[in-house]
PDB file of C-alpha atoms in Angstrom:
ATOM      1  CA  MET A   1     -16.352 -19.679  17.126  1.00 78.00           C
ATOM      2  CA  LEU A   2     -18.901 -21.603  15.044  1.00 90.00           C
ATOM      3  CA  TYR A   3     -19.669 -18.628  12.803  1.00 93.00           C
ATOM      4  CA  ARG A   4     -16.014 -18.193  11.818  1.00 93.00           C
ATOM      5  CA  PHE A   5     -15.605 -21.922  11.097  1.00 94.00           C
ATOM      6  CA  ILE A   6     -18.711 -22.090   8.886  1.00 95.00           C
ATOM      7  CA  LYS A   7     -17.808 -18.830   7.142  1.00 96.00           C
ATOM      8  CA  ARG A   8     -14.292 -20.065   6.350  1.00 96.00           C
ATOM      9  CA  LEU A   9     -15.582 -23.432   5.147  1.00 96.00           C
ATOM     10  CA  PHE A  10     -18.040 -21.657   2.869  1.00 95.00           C
ATOM     11  CA  ASP A  11     -15.241 -19.394   1.598  1.00 97.00           C
ATOM     12  CA  VAL A  12     -13.057 -22.383   0.717  1.00 97.00           C
ATOM     13  CA  ILE A  13     -15.887 -24.118  -1.150  1.00 96.00           C
ATOM     14  CA  CYS A  14     -16.799 -20.933  -3.044  1.00 94.00           C
ATOM     15  CA  GLY A  15     -13.129 -20.239  -3.722  1.00 95.00           C
ATOM     16  CA  LEU A  16     -12.644 -23.644  -5.350  1.00 96.00           C
ATOM     17  CA  ILE A  17     -15.789 -23.297  -7.446  1.00 95.00           C
ATOM     18  CA  GLY A  18     -14.766 -19.785  -8.402  1.00 93.00           C
ATOM     19  CA  LEU A  19     -11.342 -20.917  -9.615  1.00 93.00           C
ATOM     20  CA  VAL A  20     -12.913 -23.577 -11.840  1.00 94.00           C
ATOM     21  CA  VAL A  21     -15.142 -20.928 -13.433  1.00 94.00           C
ATOM     22  CA  LEU A  22     -12.205 -18.512 -13.639  1.00 94.00           C
ATOM     23  CA  ILE A  23     -10.291 -20.641 -16.169  1.00 94.00           C
ATOM     24  CA  PRO A  24     -12.709 -20.301 -19.129  1.00 96.00           C
ATOM     25  CA  VAL A  25     -13.635 -16.735 -18.149  1.00 96.00           C
ATOM     26  CA  THR A  26      -9.967 -15.736 -18.264  1.00 97.00           C
ATOM     27  CA  LEU A  27      -9.647 -17.123 -21.785  1.00 97.00           C
ATOM     28  CA  ILE A  28     -12.745 -15.233 -22.952  1.00 96.00           C
ATOM     29  CA  VAL A  29     -11.585 -11.934 -21.427  1.00 96.00           C
ATOM     30  CA  LYS A  30      -8.118 -12.307 -22.958  1.00 97.00           C
ATOM     31  CA  ILE A  31      -9.541 -12.973 -26.430  1.00 97.00           C
ATOM     32  CA  ALA A  32     -11.933 -10.022 -26.066  1.00 96.00           C
ATOM     33  CA  TYR A  33      -9.066  -7.663 -25.244  1.00 96.00           C
ATOM     34  CA  MET A  34      -6.958  -8.974 -28.128  1.00 96.00           C
ATOM     35  CA  CYS A  35      -9.865  -8.370 -30.512  1.00 96.00           C
ATOM     36  CA  THR A  36      -9.798  -4.685 -29.518  1.00 94.00           C
ATOM     37  CA  GLY A  37      -6.061  -4.470 -30.146  1.00 94.00           C
ATOM     38  CA  ASP A  38      -5.097  -4.534 -26.451  1.00 94.00           C
ATOM     39  CA  PHE A  39      -2.367  -7.127 -25.888  1.00 95.00           C
ATOM     40  CA  HIS A  40      -1.354  -6.036 -22.387  1.00 95.00           C
ATOM     41  CA  ARG A  41      -1.834  -8.303 -19.364  1.00 95.00           C
ATOM     42  CA  ILE A  42      -5.473  -8.737 -18.356  1.00 96.00           C
ATOM     43  CA  PHE A  43      -4.862  -9.239 -14.644  1.00 96.00           C
ATOM     44  CA  TYR A  44      -4.552  -6.272 -12.339  1.00 91.00           C
ATOM     45  CA  THR A  45      -3.008  -6.357  -8.894  1.00 93.00           C
ATOM     46  CA  GLN A  46      -3.003  -3.664  -6.243  1.00 92.00           C
ATOM     47  CA  GLU A  47      -1.966  -3.476  -2.609  1.00 96.00           C
ATOM     48  CA  ARG A  48      -4.915  -3.448  -0.224  1.00 97.00           C
ATOM     49  CA  VAL A  49      -5.374  -3.458   3.555  1.00 97.00           C
ATOM     50  CA  GLY A  50      -6.926  -6.580   5.025  1.00 97.00           C
ATOM     51  CA  TYR A  51      -7.762  -8.207   8.337  1.00 97.00           C
ATOM     52  CA  LYS A  52      -6.015  -6.559  11.300  1.00 95.00           C
ATOM     53  CA  GLY A  53      -4.310  -4.103   8.943  1.00 95.00           C
ATOM     54  CA  LYS A  54      -2.277  -6.723   7.089  1.00 96.00           C
ATOM     55  CA  HIS A  55      -1.476  -5.743   3.517  1.00 97.00           C
ATOM     56  CA  PHE A  56      -2.019  -8.077   0.563  1.00 97.00           C
ATOM     57  CA  LYS A  57      -2.233  -7.994  -3.229  1.00 97.00           C
ATOM     58  CA  ILE A  58      -5.781  -8.062  -4.572  1.00 97.00           C
ATOM     59  CA  LEU A  59      -6.313  -9.731  -7.958  1.00 97.00           C
ATOM     60  CA  LYS A  60      -8.840  -8.508 -10.551  1.00 96.00           C
ATOM     61  CA  PHE A  61      -9.391  -8.524 -14.274  1.00 97.00           C
ATOM     62  CA  ARG A  62      -8.148  -5.247 -15.689  1.00 95.00           C
ATOM     63  CA  SER A  63     -11.120  -3.114 -16.707  1.00 94.00           C
ATOM     64  CA  MET A  64      -9.149   0.065 -17.345  1.00 93.00           C
ATOM     65  CA  ALA A  65      -6.418   1.097 -19.723  1.00 92.00           C
ATOM     66  CA  TRP A  66      -3.055  -0.503 -18.949  1.00 90.00           C
ATOM     67  CA  ASP A  67      -1.658   2.920 -17.909  1.00 89.00           C
ATOM     68  CA  ALA A  68      -4.672   3.848 -15.747  1.00 89.00           C
ATOM     69  CA  GLU A  69      -2.566   5.046 -12.785  1.00 86.00           C
ATOM     70  CA  GLU A  70      -0.701   7.556 -14.930  1.00 90.00           C
ATOM     71  CA  GLN A  71      -3.959   8.712 -16.518  1.00 92.00           C
ATOM     72  CA  LEU A  72      -5.512   9.227 -13.076  1.00 91.00           C
ATOM     73  CA  GLU A  73      -2.729  11.612 -12.085  1.00 89.00           C
ATOM     74  CA  GLU A  74      -3.559  13.760 -15.101  1.00 89.00           C
ATOM     75  CA  LEU A  75      -7.334  13.573 -14.541  1.00 90.00           C
ATOM     76  CA  LEU A  76      -7.035  14.668 -10.902  1.00 91.00           C
ATOM     77  CA  LYS A  77      -5.490  17.922 -12.062  1.00 89.00           C
ATOM     78  CA  LYS A  78      -8.993  18.826 -13.243  1.00 88.00           C
ATOM     79  CA  LYS A  79     -11.363  20.114 -10.576  1.00 85.00           C
ATOM     80  CA  LYS A  80     -14.437  18.069 -11.553  1.00 85.00           C
ATOM     81  CA  TYR A  81     -12.532  14.787 -11.411  1.00 87.00           C
ATOM     82  CA  ARG A  82     -10.624  15.719  -8.251  1.00 87.00           C
ATOM     83  CA  GLU A  83     -13.836  16.549  -6.362  1.00 85.00           C
ATOM     84  CA  GLN A  84     -15.457  13.260  -7.397  1.00 85.00           C
ATOM     85  CA  TRP A  85     -12.396  11.276  -6.379  1.00 86.00           C
ATOM     86  CA  GLU A  86     -12.157  12.947  -2.976  1.00 79.00           C
ATOM     87  CA  ALA A  87     -15.845  12.291  -2.277  1.00 77.00           C
ATOM     88  CA  TYR A  88     -16.252   8.760  -3.648  1.00 75.00           C
ATOM     89  CA  GLN A  89     -12.811   7.384  -4.576  1.00 77.00           C
ATOM     90  CA  LYS A  90     -14.432   6.797  -7.975  1.00 80.00           C
ATOM     91  CA  LEU A  91     -15.104   8.790 -11.127  1.00 85.00           C
ATOM     92  CA  ASP A  92     -18.420   9.063 -12.980  1.00 79.00           C
ATOM     93  CA  HIS A  93     -18.053   7.782 -16.547  1.00 84.00           C
ATOM     94  CA  ASP A  94     -14.363   7.117 -15.900  1.00 90.00           C
ATOM     95  CA  PRO A  95     -12.582   7.706 -19.234  1.00 89.00           C
ATOM     96  CA  ARG A  96      -9.924   5.133 -18.301  1.00 93.00           C
ATOM     97  CA  ILE A  97     -12.382   2.225 -18.542  1.00 92.00           C
ATOM     98  CA  THR A  98     -11.969   0.180 -21.721  1.00 95.00           C
ATOM     99  CA  ARG A  99     -14.734  -1.198 -23.943  1.00 94.00           C
ATOM    100  CA  VAL A 100     -14.134  -4.679 -22.574  1.00 95.00           C
ATOM    101  CA  GLY A 101     -13.900  -3.221 -19.084  1.00 94.00           C
ATOM    102  CA  LYS A 102     -17.390  -1.748 -19.324  1.00 93.00           C
ATOM    103  CA  ILE A 103     -18.797  -5.161 -20.184  1.00 93.00           C
ATOM    104  CA  ILE A 104     -17.047  -7.121 -17.433  1.00 93.00           C
ATOM    105  CA  ARG A 105     -17.914  -4.455 -14.868  1.00 89.00           C
ATOM    106  CA  ARG A 106     -21.621  -4.637 -15.645  1.00 86.00           C
ATOM    107  CA  GLY A 107     -21.706  -8.247 -14.529  1.00 83.00           C
ATOM    108  CA  SER A 108     -18.997  -7.824 -11.869  1.00 86.00           C
ATOM    109  CA  ILE A 109     -16.878 -10.280 -13.868  1.00 92.00           C
ATOM    110  CA  ASP A 110     -13.800  -8.189 -13.094  1.00 93.00           C
ATOM    111  CA  GLU A 111     -14.085  -9.408  -9.477  1.00 92.00           C
ATOM    112  CA  PHE A 112     -13.793 -13.120 -10.362  1.00 94.00           C
ATOM    113  CA  PRO A 113     -10.012 -13.442  -9.806  1.00 96.00           C
ATOM    114  CA  GLN A 114     -10.553 -12.448  -6.167  1.00 97.00           C
ATOM    115  CA  PHE A 115     -11.752 -15.993  -5.525  1.00 96.00           C
ATOM    116  CA  LEU A 116      -8.030 -16.793  -5.316  1.00 96.00           C
ATOM    117  CA  ASN A 117      -7.668 -14.193  -2.533  1.00 97.00           C
ATOM    118  CA  VAL A 118     -10.635 -15.847  -0.802  1.00 97.00           C
ATOM    119  CA  LEU A 119      -9.219 -19.357  -1.158  1.00 96.00           C
ATOM    120  CA  ILE A 120      -5.874 -18.462   0.426  1.00 95.00           C
ATOM    121  CA  GLY A 121      -7.589 -16.634   3.286  1.00 96.00           C
ATOM    122  CA  GLN A 122      -6.790 -13.000   2.512  1.00 97.00           C
ATOM    123  CA  MET A 123     -10.422 -12.185   1.789  1.00 98.00           C
ATOM    124  CA  SER A 124     -13.881 -13.580   2.406  1.00 97.00           C
ATOM    125  CA  LEU A 125     -16.841 -13.886   0.070  1.00 97.00           C
ATOM    126  CA  VAL A 126     -18.687 -11.340   2.244  1.00 97.00           C
ATOM    127  CA  GLY A 127     -17.031  -8.441   4.041  1.00 97.00           C
ATOM    128  CA  PRO A 128     -16.106  -4.738   3.816  1.00 96.00           C
ATOM    129  CA  ARG A 129     -14.586  -3.466   0.600  1.00 94.00           C
ATOM    130  CA  PRO A 130     -10.769  -3.889   0.650  1.00 95.00           C
ATOM    131  CA  LEU A 131      -9.195  -0.431   0.810  1.00 94.00           C
ATOM    132  CA  VAL A 132      -5.908   0.892  -0.513  1.00 92.00           C
ATOM    133  CA  PRO A 133      -3.294   1.907   2.106  1.00 94.00           C
ATOM    134  CA  GLY A 134      -4.007   5.364   3.516  1.00 92.00           C
ATOM    135  CA  GLU A 135      -7.564   5.541   2.185  1.00 91.00           C
ATOM    136  CA  LEU A 136      -9.237   4.993   5.555  1.00 92.00           C
ATOM    137  CA  GLU A 137      -6.978   7.510   7.277  1.00 91.00           C
ATOM    138  CA  GLU A 138      -7.672  10.093   4.581  1.00 87.00           C
ATOM    139  CA  HIS A 139     -11.388   9.847   5.300  1.00 85.00           C
ATOM    140  CA  LYS A 140     -10.894   9.702   9.078  1.00 90.00           C
ATOM    141  CA  GLY A 141     -12.263   6.179   9.290  1.00 93.00           C
ATOM    142  CA  ASP A 142     -12.111   3.817  12.270  1.00 96.00           C
ATOM    143  CA  ALA A 143      -9.496   1.163  11.455  1.00 95.00           C
ATOM    144  CA  LYS A 144     -10.239  -0.818  14.617  1.00 96.00           C
ATOM    145  CA  ILE A 145     -13.779  -1.538  13.402  1.00 96.00           C
ATOM    146  CA  TYR A 146     -13.103  -1.753   9.676  1.00 97.00           C
ATOM    147  CA  GLU A 147     -10.140  -4.117   9.986  1.00 96.00           C
ATOM    148  CA  SER A 148     -11.791  -6.372  12.570  1.00 96.00           C
ATOM    149  CA  VAL A 149     -13.082  -8.580   9.718  1.00 96.00           C
ATOM    150  CA  LYS A 150     -11.669  -9.833   6.432  1.00 97.00           C
ATOM    151  CA  PRO A 151     -12.525  -7.715   3.397  1.00 97.00           C
ATOM    152  CA  GLY A 152     -14.974  -9.296   0.971  1.00 97.00           C
ATOM    153  CA  ILE A 153     -15.710  -9.688  -2.725  1.00 96.00           C
ATOM    154  CA  THR A 154     -19.188  -8.414  -1.888  1.00 94.00           C
ATOM    155  CA  GLY A 155     -20.515  -6.726   1.217  1.00 94.00           C
ATOM    156  CA  TYR A 156     -23.212  -4.669   2.899  1.00 93.00           C
ATOM    157  CA  TRP A 157     -22.213  -1.416   1.197  1.00 91.00           C
ATOM    158  CA  ALA A 158     -21.753  -3.135  -2.179  1.00 86.00           C
ATOM    159  CA  VAL A 159     -25.399  -4.196  -2.257  1.00 87.00           C
ATOM    160  CA  ARG A 160     -26.946  -1.131  -0.629  1.00 82.00           C
ATOM    161  CA  GLY A 161     -26.272   1.437  -3.320  1.00 64.00           C
ATOM    162  CA  ARG A 162     -22.524   1.218  -3.935  1.00 64.00           C
ATOM    163  CA  SER A 163     -21.458   4.285  -5.893  1.00 58.00           C
ATOM    164  CA  ASN A 164     -24.762   6.025  -5.167  1.00 64.00           C
ATOM    165  CA  ASN A 165     -23.607   6.681  -1.584  1.00 72.00           C
ATOM    166  CA  ASP A 166     -20.997   9.194  -0.469  1.00 80.00           C
ATOM    167  CA  TYR A 167     -17.933   7.964   1.386  1.00 84.00           C
ATOM    168  CA  GLU A 168     -19.234   8.756   4.876  1.00 88.00           C
ATOM    169  CA  ASP A 169     -22.367   6.671   4.290  1.00 89.00           C
ATOM    170  CA  ARG A 170     -20.228   3.925   2.808  1.00 89.00           C
ATOM    171  CA  LEU A 171     -18.138   3.710   5.987  1.00 93.00           C
ATOM    172  CA  LYS A 172     -21.253   3.606   8.158  1.00 93.00           C
ATOM    173  CA  MET A 173     -22.509   0.610   6.192  1.00 94.00           C
ATOM    174  CA  GLU A 174     -19.183  -1.189   6.459  1.00 95.00           C
ATOM    175  CA  TYR A 175     -19.107  -0.536  10.224  1.00 96.00           C
ATOM    176  CA  TYR A 176     -22.634  -1.910  10.508  1.00 96.00           C
ATOM    177  CA  TYR A 177     -21.558  -5.184   8.943  1.00 96.00           C
ATOM    178  CA  ALA A 178     -18.419  -5.461  11.080  1.00 96.00           C
ATOM    179  CA  LYS A 179     -20.457  -4.977  14.261  1.00 96.00           C
ATOM    180  CA  ASN A 180     -23.418  -7.163  13.281  1.00 96.00           C
ATOM    181  CA  ARG A 181     -21.884  -9.933  11.181  1.00 95.00           C
ATOM    182  CA  LYS A 182     -23.634 -13.300  11.357  1.00 94.00           C
ATOM    183  CA  LEU A 183     -24.594 -16.115   8.997  1.00 94.00           C
ATOM    184  CA  SER A 184     -28.098 -14.800   8.336  1.00 95.00           C
ATOM    185  CA  LEU A 185     -26.716 -11.378   7.339  1.00 96.00           C
ATOM    186  CA  ASP A 186     -24.094 -12.992   5.098  1.00 96.00           C
ATOM    187  CA  LEU A 187     -26.785 -15.004   3.315  1.00 95.00           C
ATOM    188  CA  LYS A 188     -28.917 -11.885   2.835  1.00 95.00           C
ATOM    189  CA  ILE A 189     -25.947 -10.036   1.349  1.00 96.00           C
ATOM    190  CA  ILE A 190     -25.251 -12.886  -1.083  1.00 94.00           C
ATOM    191  CA  ILE A 191     -28.890 -12.851  -2.218  1.00 93.00           C
ATOM    192  CA  TRP A 192     -28.850  -9.049  -2.494  1.00 90.00           C
ATOM    193  CA  THR A 193     -25.630  -9.317  -4.519  1.00 90.00           C
ATOM    194  CA  PHE A 194     -27.293 -11.449  -7.183  1.00 86.00           C
ATOM    195  CA  LYS A 195     -30.169  -8.960  -7.349  1.00 83.00           C
ATOM    196  CA  ALA A 196     -27.792  -5.984  -7.566  1.00 78.00           C
ATOM    197  CA  VAL A 197     -25.767  -7.587 -10.374  1.00 76.00           C
ATOM    198  CA  ILE A 198     -28.932  -8.339 -12.355  1.00 76.00           C
ATOM    199  CA  LYS A 199     -30.305  -4.812 -11.844  1.00 72.00           C
ATOM    200  CA  LYS A 200     -26.860  -3.194 -12.251  1.00 63.00           C
ATOM    201  CA  ASP A 201     -27.784  -1.203  -9.114  1.00 57.00           C
ATOM    202  CA  GLY A 202     -25.156   1.418  -8.273  1.00 47.00           C
ATOM    203  CA  ALA A 203     -22.587   0.034 -10.696  1.00 50.00           C
ATOM    204  CA  LYS A 204     -20.389   2.634 -12.424  1.00 51.00           C
TER     205      LYS A 204
END
């Protein structure tokens, strides 16, 4: 299929460019963390579900405290945090986010390491948000549609409101992309992504 060939070629080119940029960015992020007294590793990996349900390790810059998972367990014991997490899989003004994390999130710099996932074929530049195992089932999502395409660094939902939408609307947007994917839509999403990053639209 011509679309798949062009999309993969574009992913490889972007992946290579992204890795070149990643080298100096990694150094800057590491120094920034050290200046705040945080000497823990700056990369964060987590198991995600990809194309056709295959699991892989996503790579990101750590934007939260090094013990964020343990902190989340404690936060979810509180009703206000638990309700937010169940509805959005995110927390408003998440107390686990570090000072450096807030900065790199504003410009989506924390996503840069995912260019490695793109280069090796686990992800694409454009696609649905990669989900953690069990997340789709918990929200009664349609795995057949969602997993019919590779997850992306950016995607239709990511540029159409992101955290401003509830989870049901989020899934509808991801399904829309999976069913209507084409080069013109991918290009629109990339353009919208630049606009969203500049405006900080929906970022939390």
